[in-house]
Coordinates of C-alpha atoms in Angstrom, one line a residue:
M29 CA 0.1 0.1 -0.1
D30 CA 1.6 3.3 -1.0
I31 CA 0.8 6.9 0.0
Y32 CA -1.9 7.3 -2.7
D33 CA -3.9 4.3 -1.2
V34 CA -3.4 5.5 2.3
F35 CA -4.9 8.8 1.6
F36 CA -7.7 7.4 -0.5
Y37 CA -8.9 5.2 2.4
L38 CA -8.3 8.1 4.9
S39 CA -10.5 10.3 2.4
L40 CA -13.3 7.8 2.7
F41 CA -13.4 8.4 6.5
A42 CA -13.2 12.2 6.0
G43 CA -15.8 12.2 3.2
F44 CA -18.3 10.1 5.4
M45 CA -17.6 12.5 8.3
M46 CA -18.6 15.4 6.1
A47 CA -21.6 13.8 4.8
F48 CA -22.8 12.9 8.4
N49 CA -22.2 16.7 9.1
L50 CA -24.3 17.7 6.2
G51 CA -27.3 15.6 7.5
A52 CA -26.7 16.8 11.1
N53 CA -26.4 20.6 10.3
D54 CA -27.4 21.6 6.7
V55 CA -30.3 19.3 6.1
A56 CA -31.5 19.6 9.7
N57 CA -31.8 23.3 9.7
S58 CA -33.8 23.1 6.4
M59 CA -36.4 20.9 8.1
A60 CA -36.3 23.0 11.3
S61 CA -39.3 25.4 10.4
A62 CA -41.6 22.3 9.8
V63 CA -40.5 20.9 13.0
G64 CA -40.8 24.3 14.9
A65 CA -44.3 24.8 13.4
K66 CA -45.4 21.2 14.5
A67 CA -46.3 20.4 10.9
I68 CA -44.2 17.3 11.5
S69 CA -42.5 15.8 14.6
I70 CA -38.6 15.4 14.9
K71 CA -39.0 11.6 14.4
Q72 CA -40.9 12.2 11.3
A73 CA -38.5 14.9 10.2
V74 CA -35.6 12.4 10.7
F75 CA -37.4 9.7 8.6
I76 CA -38.5 12.0 5.8
A77 CA -35.2 13.8 5.5
G78 CA -33.2 10.5 5.8
T79 CA -35.1 8.7 3.4
L80 CA -35.5 11.5 0.6
N81 CA -31.9 12.8 1.1
F82 CA -30.6 9.2 0.5
A83 CA -32.9 8.8 -2.6
G84 CA -31.9 12.3 -3.8
A85 CA -28.2 11.5 -3.4
V86 CA -28.3 8.1 -5.0
F87 CA -30.8 8.4 -7.6
L88 CA -30.8 12.2 -8.5
G89 CA -27.2 12.9 -7.7
S90 CA -25.8 10.4 -10.2
Q91 CA -25.0 13.2 -12.8
V92 CA -23.1 15.3 -10.2
T93 CA -19.8 16.4 -11.4
A94 CA -18.1 18.0 -8.5
T95 CA -16.1 21.1 -8.9
V96 CA -13.2 20.0 -6.7
S97 CA -11.6 23.2 -5.5
K98 CA -15.0 25.1 -5.6
G99 CA -13.4 27.8 -7.6
I100 CA -11.4 29.2 -4.7
I101 CA -8.0 28.1 -5.8
N102 CA -6.5 27.2 -9.1
A103 CA -5.2 23.6 -8.2
S104 CA -3.2 23.1 -11.3
V105 CA -0.8 25.9 -10.4
I106 CA 0.3 23.8 -7.4
G107 CA 1.3 21.0 -9.8
D108 CA 2.3 18.2 -7.6
P109 CA -0.8 15.9 -7.3
K110 CA 0.5 14.5 -3.9
I111 CA 0.4 18.0 -2.4
V112 CA -3.1 18.5 -3.8
M113 CA -4.2 15.1 -2.6
I114 CA -2.9 15.7 1.0
G115 CA -4.5 19.3 0.9
M116 CA -7.9 18.1 -0.2
F117 CA -7.7 15.6 2.6
S118 CA -6.8 18.3 5.1
A119 CA -9.6 20.5 3.9
L120 CA -12.2 17.7 4.1
L121 CA -11.0 16.9 7.8
A122 CA -10.9 20.5 8.9
A123 CA -14.3 21.5 7.3
G124 CA -15.8 18.4 9.0
L125 CA -14.4 19.1 12.5
W126 CA -15.7 22.6 12.3
V127 CA -19.2 21.7 11.3
L128 CA -19.3 18.8 13.8
I129 CA -18.3 21.3 16.7
S130 CA -21.0 23.7 15.6
T131 CA -23.6 20.9 15.4
L132 CA -22.7 19.8 18.9
T133 CA -23.3 23.3 20.1
A134 CA -26.7 23.3 18.2
L135 CA -25.7 26.2 15.9
P136 CA -26.4 26.3 12.2
V137 CA -23.4 26.9 9.9
S138 CA -22.6 26.7 6.1
S139 CA -20.9 23.4 5.3
T140 CA -20.1 24.8 1.9
H141 CA -18.4 27.9 3.5
S142 CA -16.5 25.5 5.8
I143 CA -15.1 23.6 2.9
V144 CA -14.4 26.7 1.0
G145 CA -12.4 28.1 3.9
A146 CA -10.5 24.8 4.5
I147 CA -9.6 24.8 0.8
L148 CA -8.5 28.4 1.0
G149 CA -6.2 27.6 3.9
F150 CA -4.2 24.8 2.3
G151 CA -4.1 26.6 -1.0
L152 CA -2.5 29.5 0.7
V153 CA 0.3 27.3 2.3
A154 CA 0.8 25.1 -0.8
G155 CA 0.7 27.7 -3.6
G156 CA 0.8 31.3 -2.0
P157 CA -1.8 33.9 -2.4
D158 CA -1.7 34.0 -6.3
V159 CA -3.5 30.7 -6.3
V160 CA -6.5 32.0 -4.6
N161 CA -9.6 33.4 -6.5
W162 CA -9.9 36.4 -4.2
I163 CA -12.9 37.8 -6.3
K164 CA -14.7 34.5 -5.5
M165 CA -13.8 35.0 -1.7
V166 CA -15.1 38.6 -1.9
G167 CA -18.6 37.0 -3.3
I168 CA -18.8 34.6 -0.5
V169 CA -18.4 37.4 2.1
M170 CA -21.0 39.3 0.3
S171 CA -23.3 36.2 0.5
W172 CA -23.1 36.5 4.5
I173 CA -25.1 39.8 3.9
I174 CA -27.2 39.0 0.8
S175 CA -28.7 35.6 1.7
P176 CA -30.1 36.2 5.2
F177 CA -31.5 39.7 4.3
F178 CA -32.9 38.8 1.0
A179 CA -34.7 35.6 2.5
A180 CA -35.8 37.7 5.5
T181 CA -37.4 40.3 3.3
I182 CA -39.3 37.7 1.2
A183 CA -40.6 35.7 4.3
Y184 CA -41.6 39.0 5.9
L185 CA -43.6 40.0 2.8
I186 CA -45.2 36.6 2.3
F187 CA -46.4 36.2 6.0
T188 CA -47.5 40.0 6.1
H189 CA -49.5 39.1 3.1
I190 CA -51.1 35.9 4.6
R191 CA -51.9 37.8 7.7
K192 CA -53.5 40.8 5.8
T193 CA -55.6 38.7 3.2
I194 CA -56.5 35.6 5.5
L195 CA -55.9 35.8 9.2
F196 CA -57.1 39.4 9.9
Q197 CA -60.1 39.1 7.7
K198 CA -63.6 38.3 9.4
D199 CA -64.3 35.8 6.8
F200 CA -60.9 34.0 7.0
I201 CA -62.4 30.6 6.0
H202 CA -63.6 32.2 2.7
Q203 CA -60.3 34.0 2.1
A204 CA -58.4 30.8 2.9
K205 CA -60.5 28.9 0.2
K206 CA -59.7 31.8 -2.2
W207 CA -55.9 32.1 -1.5
A208 CA -55.1 28.5 -0.6
P209 CA -55.1 27.2 -4.3
I210 CA -53.1 30.3 -5.3
W211 CA -50.4 29.6 -2.7
M212 CA -50.5 26.0 -3.9
G213 CA -49.9 26.9 -7.3
L214 CA -47.0 29.4 -6.6
T215 CA -45.3 26.7 -4.3
V216 CA -45.4 24.1 -7.2
L217 CA -44.1 26.7 -9.6
L218 CA -41.3 27.4 -7.2
I219 CA -40.5 23.7 -6.8
S220 CA -40.8 23.0 -10.5
L221 CA -38.2 25.7 -11.2
S222 CA -35.9 24.6 -8.2
F223 CA -36.1 21.1 -9.6
L224 CA -35.1 22.3 -13.1
Y225 CA -32.4 24.6 -12.1
K226 CA -31.1 23.0 -8.7
T227 CA -30.9 19.2 -9.3
P228 CA -28.6 17.4 -11.6
V229 CA -31.4 15.6 -13.4
G230 CA -33.2 19.0 -14.0
K231 CA -30.1 20.6 -15.3
S232 CA -29.5 17.7 -17.7
L233 CA -32.5 18.8 -19.6
H234 CA -31.0 22.1 -20.6
L235 CA -34.3 23.9 -20.7
P236 CA -34.1 27.6 -21.8
F237 CA -35.6 29.9 -19.1
L238 CA -38.6 30.7 -21.1
G239 CA -39.3 26.9 -21.6
A240 CA -38.7 26.1 -17.9
L241 CA -41.0 29.1 -16.9
A242 CA -43.8 27.8 -19.3
L243 CA -43.5 24.2 -18.1
G244 CA -43.6 25.5 -14.3
C245 CA -46.5 27.8 -15.0
G246 CA -48.4 24.8 -16.8
I247 CA -47.9 22.6 -13.8
A248 CA -48.7 25.2 -11.2
G249 CA -51.9 26.1 -13.2
L250 CA -53.0 22.5 -13.0
V251 CA -52.4 22.3 -9.4
W252 CA -54.3 25.6 -8.9
F253 CA -57.2 24.0 -10.7
I254 CA -57.2 20.9 -8.7
G255 CA -56.7 22.9 -5.6
R256 CA -60.0 24.9 -6.3
L257 CA -61.9 21.7 -6.6
A258 CA -60.4 20.1 -3.5
V259 CA -60.2 23.4 -1.4
N260 CA -63.2 22.4 0.9
K261 CA -61.4 19.2 2.0
L262 CA -58.1 21.1 2.6
V263 CA -59.5 23.8 4.7
G264 CA -60.5 22.4 8.0
D265 CA -63.8 22.7 9.9
P266 CA -64.7 26.4 10.3
E267 CA -65.7 25.7 14.0
Q268 CA -61.9 25.3 14.5
G269 CA -61.4 29.0 13.8
A270 CA -57.9 30.1 12.7
E271 CA -56.7 26.4 13.3
A272 CA -58.6 25.5 10.2
V273 CA -56.3 28.0 8.3
E274 CA -53.1 26.6 9.8
E275 CA -54.1 23.1 9.0
T276 CA -54.2 23.9 5.3
F277 CA -50.7 25.5 5.3
R278 CA -49.5 22.5 7.5
K279 CA -50.1 20.3 4.5
L280 CA -48.5 22.6 2.1
Q281 CA -45.4 22.8 4.5
I282 CA -45.0 19.1 4.5
G283 CA -44.9 19.2 0.7
T284 CA -42.2 21.8 0.6
S285 CA -40.2 20.1 3.4
C286 CA -40.1 16.8 1.4
Y287 CA -39.0 18.7 -1.7
V288 CA -36.2 20.4 0.2
A289 CA -35.0 17.0 1.5
L290 CA -34.9 15.4 -1.8
S291 CA -33.1 18.2 -3.8
Q292 CA -30.6 18.6 -0.9
G293 CA -29.6 15.0 -1.1
A294 CA -29.2 15.3 -5.1
N295 CA -27.3 18.7 -4.9
D296 CA -25.3 18.8 -1.7
V297 CA -23.8 15.3 -1.5
A298 CA -21.1 16.5 -3.9
N299 CA -19.9 18.8 -1.2
A300 CA -18.8 15.8 0.9
I301 CA -18.0 13.3 -1.8
G302 CA -16.5 15.6 -4.6
P303 CA -13.2 15.9 -2.9
V304 CA -12.9 12.1 -2.2
A305 CA -13.7 11.5 -5.8
A306 CA -10.8 13.8 -6.7
I307 CA -8.5 12.0 -4.3
Y308 CA -9.6 8.7 -5.7
L309 CA -8.8 9.8 -9.2
I310 CA -5.3 11.0 -8.1
S311 CA -4.5 7.8 -6.2
K312 CA -5.4 5.7 -9.2
E313 CA -4.1 7.7 -12.1
H314 CA -1.6 9.9 -10.4
V315 CA -2.9 13.0 -12.3
L316 CA -4.7 16.1 -11.2
R317 CA -8.1 16.9 -12.3
T318 CA -10.2 20.0 -11.6
N319 CA -13.5 18.2 -11.9
A320 CA -14.4 14.7 -10.9
D321 CA -17.4 12.6 -11.9
V322 CA -18.7 11.1 -8.6
P323 CA -19.0 7.1 -8.8
L324 CA -22.3 5.5 -7.6
G325 CA -20.7 3.9 -4.6
L326 CA -19.4 7.1 -3.3
L327 CA -22.9 8.7 -3.7
V328 CA -24.3 5.7 -1.6
M329 CA -21.8 6.3 1.1
G330 CA -22.6 10.0 1.1
G331 CA -26.4 9.3 1.3
V332 CA -25.9 6.9 4.2
G333 CA -23.7 9.5 6.0
I334 CA -26.3 12.2 5.6
A335 CA -29.1 10.0 6.8
I336 CA -27.2 8.8 9.8
G337 CA -26.2 12.5 10.5
I338 CA -29.9 13.6 10.6
A339 CA -30.8 10.6 12.8
L340 CA -28.1 11.1 15.5
L341 CA -27.7 14.8 15.7
G342 CA -30.2 16.5 13.4
H343 CA -32.4 17.3 16.4
K344 CA -29.9 19.9 17.9
V345 CA -30.0 22.4 14.9
M346 CA -33.7 21.6 14.2
G347 CA -34.4 22.9 17.9
T348 CA -32.4 26.0 17.6
V349 CA -33.6 27.2 14.2
G350 CA -37.1 25.8 14.6
T351 CA -38.0 27.0 18.2
K352 CA -35.4 29.3 19.7
I353 CA -35.2 32.3 17.3
T354 CA -39.0 32.9 17.1
V355 CA -42.3 31.1 17.7
L356 CA -43.4 29.4 14.5
T357 CA -46.9 28.4 13.4
N358 CA -47.7 26.7 10.2
T359 CA -48.6 29.8 8.1
R360 CA -45.2 31.4 9.6
G361 CA -43.4 28.1 8.7
F362 CA -44.8 28.0 5.2
A363 CA -43.6 31.8 4.7
V364 CA -40.1 30.5 6.0
D365 CA -39.8 27.6 3.6
F366 CA -41.0 29.8 0.8
G367 CA -38.6 32.7 1.5
A368 CA -35.6 30.4 1.8
A369 CA -36.4 28.5 -1.3
T370 CA -37.0 31.5 -3.3
T371 CA -33.9 33.1 -2.0
V372 CA -31.8 30.1 -3.1
L373 CA -33.3 29.7 -6.5
V374 CA -33.3 33.5 -7.6
A375 CA -29.7 34.1 -6.2
S376 CA -28.2 31.0 -7.5
N377 CA -29.5 31.7 -11.0
M378 CA -28.0 35.4 -10.7
G379 CA -24.6 33.8 -10.0
L380 CA -24.7 35.0 -6.4
P381 CA -23.1 32.4 -3.9
V382 CA -25.9 32.0 -1.4
S383 CA -26.0 29.6 1.6
S384 CA -29.3 27.6 2.2
T385 CA -28.4 27.7 6.0
H386 CA -28.1 31.6 5.9
A387 CA -31.3 31.9 3.9
A388 CA -33.3 29.4 6.3
V389 CA -32.3 31.4 9.4
G390 CA -32.9 34.9 7.6
S391 CA -36.4 33.6 6.7
V392 CA -37.1 32.6 10.3
V393 CA -35.8 36.1 11.5
G394 CA -38.0 37.9 8.8
V395 CA -41.3 36.0 10.0
G396 CA -40.4 36.9 13.5
L397 CA -39.9 40.6 12.7
A398 CA -43.4 40.8 11.0
R399 CA -44.7 40.5 14.7
G400 CA -42.2 43.0 16.0
F401 CA -38.6 43.2 17.3
S402 CA -39.7 41.6 20.7
A403 CA -40.8 38.4 18.8
V404 CA -37.0 37.5 17.8
N405 CA -34.5 36.2 20.3
F406 CA -31.5 38.3 19.3
K407 CA -29.1 36.7 21.7
I408 CA -29.4 33.3 19.9
L409 CA -29.2 35.1 16.6
G410 CA -26.0 36.9 17.6
K411 CA -24.3 33.6 18.5
I412 CA -25.4 32.3 15.1
V413 CA -23.9 35.3 13.2
V414 CA -20.6 34.9 15.3
Y415 CA -20.3 31.4 14.0
W416 CA -20.9 32.4 10.4
V417 CA -18.2 34.9 10.4
L418 CA -15.9 32.6 12.1
T419 CA -16.6 29.7 9.8
V420 CA -14.0 30.5 6.9
P421 CA -11.0 31.7 9.1
I422 CA -11.4 28.7 11.5
A423 CA -11.7 26.2 8.8
A424 CA -8.8 27.7 7.0
F425 CA -6.6 27.8 10.0
T426 CA -7.4 24.2 10.9
S427 CA -6.7 23.1 7.5
I428 CA -3.4 24.8 7.4
I429 CA -2.3 23.0 10.6
I430 CA -3.4 19.6 9.5
F431 CA -1.9 20.1 5.9
T432 CA 1.5 21.2 7.3
I433 CA 1.7 18.3 9.9
L434 CA 0.7 15.7 7.1
K435 CA 3.2 17.1 4.6
W436 CA 6.0 17.2 7.1
I437 CA 5.2 13.5 7.8
C438 CA 4.6 12.1 4.3
L439 CA 6.7 14.2 1.9

């Protein structure tokens, strides 16, 4: 067994740990609003997220081509494949450790930014400042501001609209029957566009924007029509009062949560498994690749890791985002899901590097602010923001330490 084989097997461990952390932190915080609004229990969230993330990773993630360096460094400048291999392993381990520590303290962080910071760290040591794409780094720093504020604004506007047009009306049951099919259609339009632009299978269709929009509008229109016919069954007993309206949005929220779980498995598994695939290619062919097709066996490993992460530690971050920032109901939770999903879809298609974690937390804050500043726990929010700002420098510094030690031992 030579040094290449050793690092390939070590990278399997590090990749599994990163997938575990994706499940425990990233995926968990996207299910948090549904749990906080009591649309589903934590056990149901674990089952739904675990099953659909695994399915998404294995069956929809098969066409993922991972960008190994995340565009942060130009790995080809470093030259020596051994250096890149050790650096990628160091980055995976450093990012995994930081996300694990954040999860154990029940705080949501971006796993993408963790791996970006870790790759930045080893890149600086291995190739110097010139190998770093500093413009990309500025974009990531900007996303700390763009993602949460954009998502908070959308969630604020949606929840304010629901309150104004349904909850604050005397005939709120009639208003719910009028608006529920419209929100169902808009939700399906958002999900359709997200599927076409945010999953590997959807991207492979290569639909132009107008074609995707027409297809999404067609499906949304069909759902709106069916919703109009079925609305009497969807809206609960009028004697329940406002609870009848909450029950309708509870069903919508379960649907959006299922979609989020499926698409995250398809799209995010490459964050953990992409670098492992790159190390695998270096170990077998002793050449450097900037992109790597992810083998099915590694996707299965990633899907299992995500599912186990949700099952064992997912409840920690779900508890923080779903219950400790503000009190969520089903209508508020629906606004949170809609705001976060819209932010990720719109900003990603505009080329802005947004974080789904930051968007989810921003949406929760936006819905809370719709009821006034006193409805938001700014102490918890402050802790979360500190962790966001620390993510890149801590992951980078940890990666530098691991890389320097391994390089001294192995080369």
